[in-house]
Amino acid sequence: MALKNAFYAQSGGVTAVINASACGVIETARRHSDRIGKLYAGRNGIIGALTEDLIDTSLESDQAIAALRHTPSGAFGSCRYKLKGLEENRAEYERLIAVFEAHNIGYFFYNGGGDSQDTALKVSQLGERMGYPITCIGIPKTVDNDLPITDCCPGFGSVAKYVAVSTMEAGLDVRSMAETSTKVFVLEVMGRHAGWIAAAAGLAAESEDQPPHVILLPEVPFRKQPFLDAVRRSVERFGYCVIVVSEGIREEDGRFLSDSGSTDAFGHVQLGGVGPIIASMCKRELGYKYHCAVADYLQRAARHVASKTDVDQAYAVGAAAVEMALDGRNAVMPTIVRKRDEPYQWEIGCADLAEVANRERGLPPEYIREDGFGITDACRRYLQPLIQGEDYPPYRNGLPYYVRLKNASVPRRLGDTFTLR
Amino acid sequence: MALKNAFYAQSGGVTAVINASACGVIETARRHSDRIGKLYAGRNGIIGALTEDLIDTSLESDQAIAALRHTPSGAFGSCRYKLKGLEENRAEYERLIAVFEAHNIGYFFYNGGGDSQDTALKVSQLGERMGYPITCIGIPKTVDNDLPITDCCPGFGSVAKYVAVSTMEAGLDVRSMAETSTKVFVLEVMGRHAGWIAAAAGLAAESEDQPPHVILLPEVPFRKQPFLDAVRRSVERFGYCVIVVSEGIREEDGRFLSDSGSTDAFGHVQLGGVGPIIASMCKRELGYKYHCAVADYLQRAARHVASKTDVDQAYAVGAAAVEMALDGRNAVMPTIVRKRDEPYQWEIGCADLAEVANRERGLPPEYIREDGFGITDACRRYLQPLIQGEDYPPYRNGLPYYVRLKNASVPRRLGDTFTLR
């Protein structure tokens, strides 16, 4: 019997290091070419499997695959496409199995967040039932750091580093301008449900006079007066105030602040999300001149300032996924297990997908300072190791050299087409 | 007679490398301790001179001064405070001379943009007339790259590099998400009157399929329909569109597309918010899902990804300023003179402040692509060398190690106080 091929797909929002996981998967599979046939990637994630649009990674040179380690974003394309429950849209799962069967695929590596781990679990269950057993391994990835069990999620450490570095740098800027100009600086960061990214900005401060002076977390309901008091206090004590706000902060009634229809100082409806709302509130209520940055994709794409720890972990979970598959594990996800805070020591663990799927981990209460506007020492101890180390990409002509793969298609074998919902 | 002391001040918006110029000034002055006494810095720029709030840099260690080379923002504080014309507020100039006289200051080094060069020139003229001759040397600094005569302005190359790197990285992100999610990404960058920073994003593209697909420059009046056509074309051809927009773009009638209504101390309108306007226009008119980042201070503070060329030039103009003063030059500014494009060769030149003051240099027409949405090869040839080379700061615990000076005050000698306008 021919060797079973493998299928790898990237899912959801991409990160600075998801390609490092791809690199770990592909390099490890290549080292086991006696046991794994070809490694196919889904073009644009799971959609590539559903539409039988597969990429033949065996046509990429070893050098190109190695360069994935320092190339941000999803080299094969990703997608936001959640498979429904088995009962709701069984056709999608059956289609996946049909495509896998047509291409003799025996291994399914799915690199994503909670939803993706759930999909991997279901594919594993359905394959079994349909008489086409397939080894399904989830590979953790999310800048939101919200997967359970694993110490952290690859992708998060680099965003954390970017946000901490940017907060420190912009903070120095505001500090030097505050006497006559900008008194308040607002940085809006990602994190719709969990405040991990905003919390990471707290690493920039070694003492209370240093930025960020106020962190707004989605775990803490936004109350206007205590917030304004904290800003005024900071400006009065230190001359300026740096605020880091998570995009997902909510009012006490649970509504997102960014959905609240707030207007800026001039009565214009805000277009730019929660950062400008917070900034103009400081201007309107306290009279402070402000600047506001919205990091958006820059934060999760910033491979140029990635955390070496994060890159190493992203690669390691990719490599471990293949090793686990070859060890006969199924429906599992490699995890990061913290052995020690300082110096940081970690190793690869293994979690059942059933334990991981669809469970979110928010910032625990003991990581949030009592006033709600900062992080505790416990939080700092947790976060600090994750941004350790630099891992610069190579540069050419002043710019990072990021690889673009050939991404050649695998010839289709199924006659029909599949229409996505 | 005691050696004359020197005064150094930082002016206007700070940059990732203005402290490298300070480092050049101080280290060079220290090497000439037989000819220059102490070097004082103005706390918060020229305000420090007016209020006799001087910092004694001689109390900083050689090591701390050396670390300025890799520390962003203004280590002594900067300010937005433009001295008026001599006739309008002669008292301010007389006050400067009085403070200089009280502290035996014979050299005035002013590190800033066009307005600051104008101030340095006036101080030089007035000192002469008041019988207290003072050597005034301007040191170029502006992220806007809008000073005349000099090949470029220290501070610009690092913003250019940050913007090009960020555009490249976010572009890869959008590309991998575009199939099911974000089709349009907008990055708003600085540049009130001149499009140099937005133009620099063009360095990220090596071919027309690569981001940025559309650059919106203040030199090109914004016309909605051609813009929307360009965005649609890009999405149809490449699957997505990355737009880099200068904060200063204007409608055909000359109004800023985004005018927040408030003005800064120089009477300049405070801008911000054009990115979200452009992004939501793409959604409203074309139906594309978008993301939008506003780089704001992050771009000019990003010492972690500074251009080595820029750092070297910033240091060099600081060092040259001191050498020029000691050579008996007055009312001049060191410039960068380009000798060759590739490999880039430059040397230090010298311009009269009268030729520099209050003159702005925009992007020349031959640097703007015919359709107005991109840059030409000539522009690329000009910009490319300015982002060459990396010059990473040292890191501790995963974060850049940026120095904080002691900034000890010089005892006041004048009994009176001076009230700022």
PDB file of N, CA and C in Angstrom, chain B residues 74-135:
ATOM      1  N   GLY B  74      12.760  62.227  22.546  1.00  0.00           N
ATOM      2  CA  GLY B  74      13.648  63.303  22.984  1.00  0.00           C
ATOM      3  C   GLY B  74      14.038  63.127  24.438  1.00  0.00           C
ATOM      4  N   ALA B  75      15.305  62.779  24.669  1.00  0.00           N
ATOM      5  CA  ALA B  75      15.747  62.435  26.021  1.00  0.00           C
ATOM      6  C   ALA B  75      15.671  63.608  26.986  1.00  0.00           C
ATOM      7  N   PHE B  76      15.710  64.842  26.460  1.00  0.00           N
ATOM      8  CA  PHE B  76      15.658  66.023  27.325  1.00  0.00           C
ATOM      9  C   PHE B  76      14.279  66.683  27.290  1.00  0.00           C
ATOM     10  N   GLY B  77      13.366  66.062  26.548  1.00  0.00           N
ATOM     11  CA  GLY B  77      12.058  66.676  26.328  1.00  0.00           C
ATOM     12  C   GLY B  77      12.126  67.627  25.155  1.00  0.00           C
ATOM     13  N   SER B  78      11.026  67.674  24.440  1.00  0.00           N
ATOM     14  CA  SER B  78      10.932  68.581  23.305  1.00  0.00           C
ATOM     15  C   SER B  78       9.718  69.477  23.526  1.00  0.00           C
ATOM     16  N   CYS B  79       9.427  70.321  22.595  1.00  0.00           N
ATOM     17  CA  CYS B  79       8.198  71.111  22.722  1.00  0.00           C
ATOM     18  C   CYS B  79       7.732  71.601  21.367  1.00  0.00           C
ATOM     19  N   ARG B  80       6.466  71.884  21.311  1.00  0.00           N
ATOM     20  CA  ARG B  80       5.931  72.603  20.159  1.00  0.00           C
ATOM     21  C   ARG B  80       5.740  74.041  20.619  1.00  0.00           C
ATOM     22  N   TYR B  81       6.729  74.879  20.356  1.00  0.00           N
ATOM     23  CA  TYR B  81       6.674  76.278  20.788  1.00  0.00           C
ATOM     24  C   TYR B  81       7.485  77.075  19.786  1.00  0.00           C
ATOM     25  N   LYS B  82       6.773  77.772  18.941  1.00  0.00           N
ATOM     26  CA  LYS B  82       7.479  78.535  17.915  1.00  0.00           C
ATOM     27  C   LYS B  82       7.664  79.977  18.358  1.00  0.00           C
ATOM     28  N   LEU B  83       8.921  80.424  18.344  1.00  0.00           N
ATOM     29  CA  LEU B  83       9.155  81.826  18.641  1.00  0.00           C
ATOM     30  C   LEU B  83       8.577  82.663  17.509  1.00  0.00           C
ATOM     31  N   LYS B  84       7.947  83.758  17.883  1.00  0.00           N
ATOM     32  CA  LYS B  84       7.361  84.619  16.861  1.00  0.00           C
ATOM     33  C   LYS B  84       8.443  85.411  16.145  1.00  0.00           C
ATOM     34  N   GLY B  85       8.019  86.253  15.259  1.00  0.00           N
ATOM     35  CA  GLY B  85       8.976  87.119  14.570  1.00  0.00           C
ATOM     36  C   GLY B  85       9.624  88.063  15.563  1.00  0.00           C
ATOM     37  N   LEU B  86      10.792  88.575  15.207  1.00  0.00           N
ATOM     38  CA  LEU B  86      11.538  89.460  16.108  1.00  0.00           C
ATOM     39  C   LEU B  86      10.713  90.660  16.530  1.00  0.00           C
ATOM     40  N   GLU B  87       9.954  91.206  15.607  1.00  0.00           N
ATOM     41  CA  GLU B  87       9.190  92.424  15.916  1.00  0.00           C
ATOM     42  C   GLU B  87       7.999  92.098  16.806  1.00  0.00           C
ATOM     43  N   GLU B  88       7.432  90.904  16.628  1.00  0.00           N
ATOM     44  CA  GLU B  88       6.229  90.544  17.378  1.00  0.00           C
ATOM     45  C   GLU B  88       6.507  90.205  18.829  1.00  0.00           C
ATOM     46  N   ASN B  89       7.603  89.533  19.062  1.00  0.00           N
ATOM     47  CA  ASN B  89       7.881  89.147  20.444  1.00  0.00           C
ATOM     48  C   ASN B  89       9.380  89.169  20.702  1.00  0.00           C
ATOM     49  N   ARG B  90       9.905  90.371  20.639  1.00  0.00           N
ATOM     50  CA  ARG B  90      11.334  90.559  20.838  1.00  0.00           C
ATOM     51  C   ARG B  90      11.763  90.117  22.238  1.00  0.00           C
ATOM     52  N   ALA B  91      10.823  90.198  23.186  1.00  0.00           N
ATOM     53  CA  ALA B  91      11.140  89.837  24.571  1.00  0.00           C
ATOM     54  C   ALA B  91      11.628  88.398  24.684  1.00  0.00           C
ATOM     55  N   GLU B  92      11.069  87.504  23.869  1.00  0.00           N
ATOM     56  CA  GLU B  92      11.503  86.104  23.943  1.00  0.00           C
ATOM     57  C   GLU B  92      12.960  85.957  23.503  1.00  0.00           C
ATOM     58  N   TYR B  93      13.301  86.644  22.448  1.00  0.00           N
ATOM     59  CA  TYR B  93      14.682  86.543  21.967  1.00  0.00           C
ATOM     60  C   TYR B  93      15.646  87.171  22.968  1.00  0.00           C
ATOM     61  N   GLU B  94      15.230  88.297  23.532  1.00  0.00           N
ATOM     62  CA  GLU B  94      16.098  88.955  24.515  1.00  0.00           C
ATOM     63  C   GLU B  94      16.274  88.068  25.746  1.00  0.00           C
ATOM     64  N   ARG B  95      15.189  87.375  26.091  1.00  0.00           N
ATOM     65  CA  ARG B  95      15.269  86.458  27.224  1.00  0.00           C
ATOM     66  C   ARG B  95      16.272  85.322  26.937  1.00  0.00           C
ATOM     67  N   LEU B  96      16.202  84.793  25.738  1.00  0.00           N
ATOM     68  CA  LEU B  96      17.153  83.740  25.372  1.00  0.00           C
ATOM     69  C   LEU B  96      18.587  84.243  25.552  1.00  0.00           C
ATOM     70  N   ILE B  97      18.837  85.412  25.031  1.00  0.00           N
ATOM     71  CA  ILE B  97      20.192  85.959  25.124  1.00  0.00           C
ATOM     72  C   ILE B  97      20.582  86.164  26.590  1.00  0.00           C
ATOM     73  N   ALA B  98      19.620  86.633  27.403  1.00  0.00           N
ATOM     74  CA  ALA B  98      19.917  86.853  28.823  1.00  0.00           C
ATOM     75  C   ALA B  98      20.289  85.543  29.519  1.00  0.00           C
ATOM     76  N   VAL B  99      19.542  84.496  29.197  1.00  0.00           N
ATOM     77  CA  VAL B  99      19.839  83.190  29.815  1.00  0.00           C
ATOM     78  C   VAL B  99      21.198  82.673  29.329  1.00  0.00           C
ATOM     79  N   PHE B 100      21.431  82.822  28.050  1.00  0.00           N
ATOM     80  CA  PHE B 100      22.715  82.372  27.506  1.00  0.00           C
ATOM     81  C   PHE B 100      23.869  83.121  28.181  1.00  0.00           C
ATOM     82  N   GLU B 101      23.670  84.411  28.358  1.00  0.00           N
ATOM     83  CA  GLU B 101      24.725  85.228  28.968  1.00  0.00           C
ATOM     84  C   GLU B 101      24.951  84.810  30.422  1.00  0.00           C
ATOM     85  N   ALA B 102      23.854  84.581  31.133  1.00  0.00           N
ATOM     86  CA  ALA B 102      23.958  84.213  32.547  1.00  0.00           C
ATOM     87  C   ALA B 102      24.711  82.904  32.738  1.00  0.00           C
ATOM     88  N   HIS B 103      24.620  82.034  31.740  1.00  0.00           N
ATOM     89  CA  HIS B 103      25.281  80.731  31.859  1.00  0.00           C
ATOM     90  C   HIS B 103      26.486  80.620  30.940  1.00  0.00           C
ATOM     91  N   ASN B 104      26.969  81.774  30.486  1.00  0.00           N
ATOM     92  CA  ASN B 104      28.190  81.826  29.668  1.00  0.00           C
ATOM     93  C   ASN B 104      28.110  80.892  28.465  1.00  0.00           C
ATOM     94  N   ILE B 105      26.945  80.904  27.842  1.00  0.00           N
ATOM     95  CA  ILE B 105      26.724  80.018  26.696  1.00  0.00           C
ATOM     96  C   ILE B 105      27.128  80.717  25.401  1.00  0.00           C
ATOM     97  N   GLY B 106      28.015  80.092  24.679  1.00  0.00           N
ATOM     98  CA  GLY B 106      28.513  80.695  23.441  1.00  0.00           C
ATOM     99  C   GLY B 106      28.093  79.936  22.196  1.00  0.00           C
ATOM    100  N   TYR B 107      27.485  78.765  22.415  1.00  0.00           N
ATOM    101  CA  TYR B 107      27.089  77.926  21.275  1.00  0.00           C
ATOM    102  C   TYR B 107      25.629  77.495  21.455  1.00  0.00           C
ATOM    103  N   PHE B 108      24.870  77.624  20.398  1.00  0.00           N
ATOM    104  CA  PHE B 108      23.456  77.244  20.443  1.00  0.00           C
ATOM    105  C   PHE B 108      23.212  76.212  19.339  1.00  0.00           C
ATOM    106  N   PHE B 109      22.916  74.989  19.757  1.00  0.00           N
ATOM    107  CA  PHE B 109      22.622  73.911  18.797  1.00  0.00           C
ATOM    108  C   PHE B 109      21.138  73.594  18.866  1.00  0.00           C
ATOM    109  N   TYR B 110      20.453  73.800  17.750  1.00  0.00           N
ATOM    110  CA  TYR B 110      18.996  73.632  17.774  1.00  0.00           C
ATOM    111  C   TYR B 110      18.589  72.539  16.800  1.00  0.00           C
ATOM    112  N   ASN B 111      18.016  71.470  17.355  1.00  0.00           N
ATOM    113  CA  ASN B 111      17.760  70.231  16.628  1.00  0.00           C
ATOM    114  C   ASN B 111      16.277  70.146  16.268  1.00  0.00           C
ATOM    115  N   GLY B 112      15.958  70.524  15.027  1.00  0.00           N
ATOM    116  CA  GLY B 112      14.543  70.516  14.674  1.00  0.00           C
ATOM    117  C   GLY B 112      14.294  70.688  13.192  1.00  0.00           C
ATOM    118  N   GLY B 113      13.058  71.054  12.865  1.00  0.00           N
ATOM    119  CA  GLY B 113      12.659  71.218  11.469  1.00  0.00           C
ATOM    120  C   GLY B 113      12.776  72.658  11.006  1.00  0.00           C
ATOM    121  N   GLY B 114      12.008  73.005  10.021  1.00  0.00           N
ATOM    122  CA  GLY B 114      12.120  74.317   9.383  1.00  0.00           C
ATOM    123  C   GLY B 114      11.909  75.475  10.346  1.00  0.00           C
ATOM    124  N   ASP B 115      10.896  75.371  11.196  1.00  0.00           N
ATOM    125  CA  ASP B 115      10.643  76.443  12.146  1.00  0.00           C
ATOM    126  C   ASP B 115      11.841  76.671  13.062  1.00  0.00           C
ATOM    127  N   SER B 116      12.449  75.572  13.485  1.00  0.00           N
ATOM    128  CA  SER B 116      13.565  75.662  14.424  1.00  0.00           C
ATOM    129  C   SER B 116      14.787  76.279  13.756  1.00  0.00           C
ATOM    130  N   GLN B 117      14.988  75.959  12.492  1.00  0.00           N
ATOM    131  CA  GLN B 117      16.128  76.546  11.778  1.00  0.00           C
ATOM    132  C   GLN B 117      15.928  78.057  11.692  1.00  0.00           C
ATOM    133  N   ASP B 118      14.691  78.453  11.531  1.00  0.00           N
ATOM    134  CA  ASP B 118      14.363  79.875  11.483  1.00  0.00           C
ATOM    135  C   ASP B 118      14.669  80.542  12.826  1.00  0.00           C
ATOM    136  N   THR B 119      14.313  79.866  13.913  1.00  0.00           N
ATOM    137  CA  THR B 119      14.596  80.398  15.237  1.00  0.00           C
ATOM    138  C   THR B 119      16.106  80.551  15.455  1.00  0.00           C
ATOM    139  N   ALA B 120      16.850  79.526  15.082  1.00  0.00           N
ATOM    140  CA  ALA B 120      18.309  79.562  15.257  1.00  0.00           C
ATOM    141  C   ALA B 120      18.899  80.748  14.496  1.00  0.00           C
ATOM    142  N   LEU B 121      18.388  80.976  13.310  1.00  0.00           N
ATOM    143  CA  LEU B 121      18.875  82.091  12.499  1.00  0.00           C
ATOM    144  C   LEU B 121      18.611  83.423  13.208  1.00  0.00           C
ATOM    145  N   LYS B 122      17.391  83.566  13.740  1.00  0.00           N
ATOM    146  CA  LYS B 122      17.035  84.839  14.389  1.00  0.00           C
ATOM    147  C   LYS B 122      17.858  85.072  15.648  1.00  0.00           C
ATOM    148  N   VAL B 123      18.096  84.002  16.412  1.00  0.00           N
ATOM    149  CA  VAL B 123      18.898  84.145  17.626  1.00  0.00           C
ATOM    150  C   VAL B 123      20.296  84.626  17.257  1.00  0.00           C
ATOM    151  N   SER B 124      20.813  84.062  16.195  1.00  0.00           N
ATOM    152  CA  SER B 124      22.140  84.458  15.748  1.00  0.00           C
ATOM    153  C   SER B 124      22.167  85.934  15.380  1.00  0.00           C
ATOM    154  N   GLN B 125      21.137  86.364  14.640  1.00  0.00           N
ATOM    155  CA  GLN B 125      21.091  87.769  14.214  1.00  0.00           C
ATOM    156  C   GLN B 125      20.940  88.716  15.402  1.00  0.00           C
ATOM    157  N   LEU B 126      20.050  88.325  16.341  1.00  0.00           N
ATOM    158  CA  LEU B 126      19.783  89.220  17.454  1.00  0.00           C
ATOM    159  C   LEU B 126      20.971  89.301  18.413  1.00  0.00           C
ATOM    160  N   GLY B 127      21.601  88.154  18.651  1.00  0.00           N
ATOM    161  CA  GLY B 127      22.776  88.135  19.520  1.00  0.00           C
ATOM    162  C   GLY B 127      23.814  89.131  19.037  1.00  0.00           C
ATOM    163  N   GLU B 128      24.048  89.073  17.750  1.00  0.00           N
ATOM    164  CA  GLU B 128      24.986  89.991  17.114  1.00  0.00           C
ATOM    165  C   GLU B 128      24.609  91.447  17.448  1.00  0.00           C
ATOM    166  N   ARG B 129      23.333  91.762  17.197  1.00  0.00           N
ATOM    167  CA  ARG B 129      22.880  93.138  17.377  1.00  0.00           C
ATOM    168  C   ARG B 129      22.907  93.578  18.836  1.00  0.00           C
ATOM    169  N   MET B 130      22.703  92.594  19.743  1.00  0.00           N
ATOM    170  CA  MET B 130      22.666  92.940  21.163  1.00  0.00           C
ATOM    171  C   MET B 130      24.049  92.915  21.797  1.00  0.00           C
ATOM    172  N   GLY B 131      25.054  92.677  21.002  1.00  0.00           N
ATOM    173  CA  GLY B 131      26.399  92.687  21.543  1.00  0.00           C
ATOM    174  C   GLY B 131      26.739  91.430  22.328  1.00  0.00           C
ATOM    175  N   TYR B 132      25.954  90.348  22.123  1.00  0.00           N
ATOM    176  CA  TYR B 132      26.306  89.054  22.720  1.00  0.00           C
ATOM    177  C   TYR B 132      26.340  88.023  21.608  1.00  0.00           C
ATOM    178  N   PRO B 133      27.401  88.044  20.821  1.00  0.00           N
ATOM    179  CA  PRO B 133      27.463  87.138  19.669  1.00  0.00           C
ATOM    180  C   PRO B 133      27.406  85.683  20.127  1.00  0.00           C
ATOM    181  N   ILE B 134      26.582  84.920  19.461  1.00  0.00           N
ATOM    182  CA  ILE B 134      26.468  83.511  19.808  1.00  0.00           C
ATOM    183  C   ILE B 134      26.479  82.688  18.529  1.00  0.00           C
ATOM    184  N   THR B 135      27.211  81.597  18.579  1.00  0.00           N
ATOM    185  CA  THR B 135      27.320  80.723  17.415  1.00  0.00           C
ATOM    186  C   THR B 135      26.095  79.830  17.361  1.00  0.00           C
TER     187      THR B 135
END
